[in-house]
Amino acid sequence: DDDDDDDAKPVGAVLAPRSAGGARVFVVGVDLTATTSALVEWMNVHVHRGDTVHVVHCHNYQPFVGFSEASTMPASHSSHDTWFAETSQRLDAAIKPLAASDGVKIRTHIVSGNPCDVIPIIANKKRADMIVVAATSKNKLTRALLGSVSTHLATHADQTVVIVRTTSAA
């Protein structure tokens, strides 16, 4: 047994203790795939009256220099504004079960950038007690090529990171 690693983070869902006021702040990273419903289910169990949940969806919208905005958007979107409106509606629909929780403050953030960078910044700005993200079963090649947001956050974020395991293919 080598117990020299004082910076090791606990494994498992170790919930942040309630502050004197009883409220906690969560930052939840969602990708609007099937994993989002697993995150909402987890939050419905662990979030209580007075808590604040910042739901963060990151995207990498970055028009190429010399190309029109429409040329870099998915075919179903004519502009960033329509994409943003549709994404906002999808996000609201995905978190609706959580939004129905009595006394829980929900804030949504649709942000451009890499979730490995954006989520910790928001967590620090909002003084989050914990970050909650999902992890899907990926094959080893995909994980090696693309990396893992959940693994990166668990090893680099200042807050406790809860990883909700799913079997959904993202």
XYZ file of C-alpha atoms in Angstrom:
170
model
C 0.000 0.000 0.000
C 1.402 3.372 -1.064
C -0.518 6.185 0.679
C 1.808 9.007 -0.395
C -0.671 10.648 -2.783
C -2.285 13.327 -0.589
C -3.918 14.969 -3.624
C -5.858 11.872 -4.663
C -9.562 12.518 -5.190
C -12.125 10.153 -3.689
C -13.719 7.603 -5.984
C -17.494 7.402 -6.049
C -20.284 9.848 -5.368
C -19.035 11.707 -2.328
C -21.446 14.606 -2.026
C -20.283 17.998 -0.902
C -21.503 18.833 2.587
C -24.180 21.457 2.913
C -22.925 24.863 3.948
C -24.315 26.673 6.988
C -27.183 27.973 4.826
C -27.848 24.449 3.592
C -27.478 25.201 -0.114
C -24.989 23.698 -2.538
C -23.955 24.771 -6.021
C -23.627 22.179 -8.788
C -22.205 22.614 -12.289
C -23.548 19.929 -14.626
C -21.971 19.399 -18.043
C -24.444 18.106 -20.628
C -23.980 17.187 -24.274
C -27.682 16.821 -25.197
C -27.290 13.129 -26.041
C -28.931 10.224 -24.225
C -26.477 10.757 -21.345
C -28.308 13.961 -20.383
C -31.310 12.012 -19.070
C -28.990 9.964 -16.815
C -27.551 13.202 -15.429
C -31.031 14.622 -14.810
C -32.018 11.412 -12.989
C -28.911 11.647 -10.799
C -29.602 15.310 -10.040
C -33.237 14.594 -9.137
C -31.974 12.285 -6.389
C -29.132 14.461 -5.059
C -30.272 18.068 -5.515
C -32.570 19.563 -2.900
C -34.478 22.737 -2.064
C -32.169 25.742 -1.946
C -29.480 24.220 -4.184
C -28.425 25.926 -7.411
C -27.680 23.954 -10.570
C -25.739 25.490 -13.451
C -26.369 23.325 -16.515
C -23.588 23.853 -19.060
C -23.683 22.837 -22.724
C -20.460 23.488 -24.643
C -20.216 23.732 -28.394
C -17.393 24.456 -30.773
C -19.079 26.929 -33.104
C -16.235 28.804 -34.742
C -16.768 30.118 -38.269
C -13.778 29.664 -40.525
C -12.045 32.835 -41.662
C -13.133 33.675 -45.197
C -16.310 31.578 -45.068
C -19.819 32.765 -44.375
C -21.388 31.953 -41.029
C -23.967 29.722 -42.720
C -21.254 27.587 -44.362
C -20.021 26.345 -40.971
C -23.433 25.593 -39.458
C -25.219 22.239 -39.729
C -27.432 22.089 -42.817
C -30.586 22.474 -40.723
C -29.477 25.889 -39.403
C -29.213 29.090 -41.384
C -27.390 31.090 -38.702
C -25.856 30.966 -35.253
C -29.007 32.627 -33.881
C -31.301 29.853 -35.139
C -28.864 27.192 -33.912
C -28.696 28.862 -30.494
C -32.500 29.122 -30.243
C -32.968 25.450 -31.180
C -30.199 24.328 -28.808
C -31.712 26.392 -26.011
C -35.099 24.732 -26.600
C -33.500 21.259 -26.614
C -31.622 22.051 -23.400
C -34.768 23.349 -21.686
C -36.675 20.219 -22.733
C -33.862 17.914 -21.539
C -33.689 19.452 -18.073
C -37.450 19.937 -17.649
C -37.711 17.099 -15.060
C -35.009 18.799 -12.988
C -36.573 22.234 -13.450
C -39.761 20.873 -11.884
C -37.901 20.313 -8.587
C -39.397 22.605 -5.982
C -37.029 25.266 -4.658
C -34.067 24.358 -6.893
C -32.544 27.233 -8.852
C -31.661 26.204 -12.413
C -29.394 28.302 -14.645
C -28.487 27.241 -18.167
C -25.314 28.180 -20.011
C -24.674 27.532 -23.710
C -21.013 28.315 -24.181
C -18.557 28.072 -27.047
C -15.423 26.117 -26.233
C -13.959 22.848 -25.061
C -15.843 21.461 -22.016
C -12.504 20.539 -20.396
C -11.713 24.258 -20.293
C -15.156 25.848 -19.959
C -16.705 23.734 -17.181
C -13.948 24.406 -14.589
C -14.046 28.143 -15.371
C -17.796 28.263 -14.753
C -17.441 26.080 -11.656
C -14.862 28.469 -10.203
C -16.845 31.601 -11.104
C -20.024 30.183 -9.560
C -18.140 28.810 -6.526
C -19.489 25.353 -7.235
C -19.285 22.634 -4.632
C -19.130 19.961 -7.297
C -19.113 19.211 -11.012
C -21.326 16.448 -12.392
C -20.722 14.904 -15.819
C -21.598 11.672 -17.598
C -19.242 9.090 -19.009
C -20.255 6.655 -21.702
C -18.741 3.333 -22.551
C -16.319 4.132 -25.356
C -13.968 1.727 -26.976
C -10.275 2.154 -26.158
C -9.394 3.577 -29.578
C -12.052 6.294 -29.384
C -10.980 7.222 -25.849
C -7.303 7.335 -26.908
C -8.005 9.523 -29.945
C -10.616 11.867 -28.501
C -9.818 11.743 -24.808
C -12.362 11.816 -22.046
C -13.934 14.986 -20.676
C -14.901 13.214 -17.458
C -11.383 11.884 -16.861
C -9.839 15.280 -17.580
C -12.213 17.042 -15.192
C -11.718 14.437 -12.461
C -7.964 14.915 -12.570
C -7.778 18.691 -13.111
C -10.832 20.431 -11.595
C -10.637 22.088 -8.185
C -14.084 20.791 -7.211
C -15.260 17.299 -6.430
C -16.251 15.656 -9.734
C -19.061 13.113 -9.844
C -19.049 10.923 -12.945
C -22.401 9.360 -13.746
C -21.708 6.157 -15.688
C -23.983 5.343 -18.637
C -23.957 2.770 -21.372
C -25.394 5.141 -23.974
C -23.399 5.703 -27.100
C -22.930 9.461 -27.273
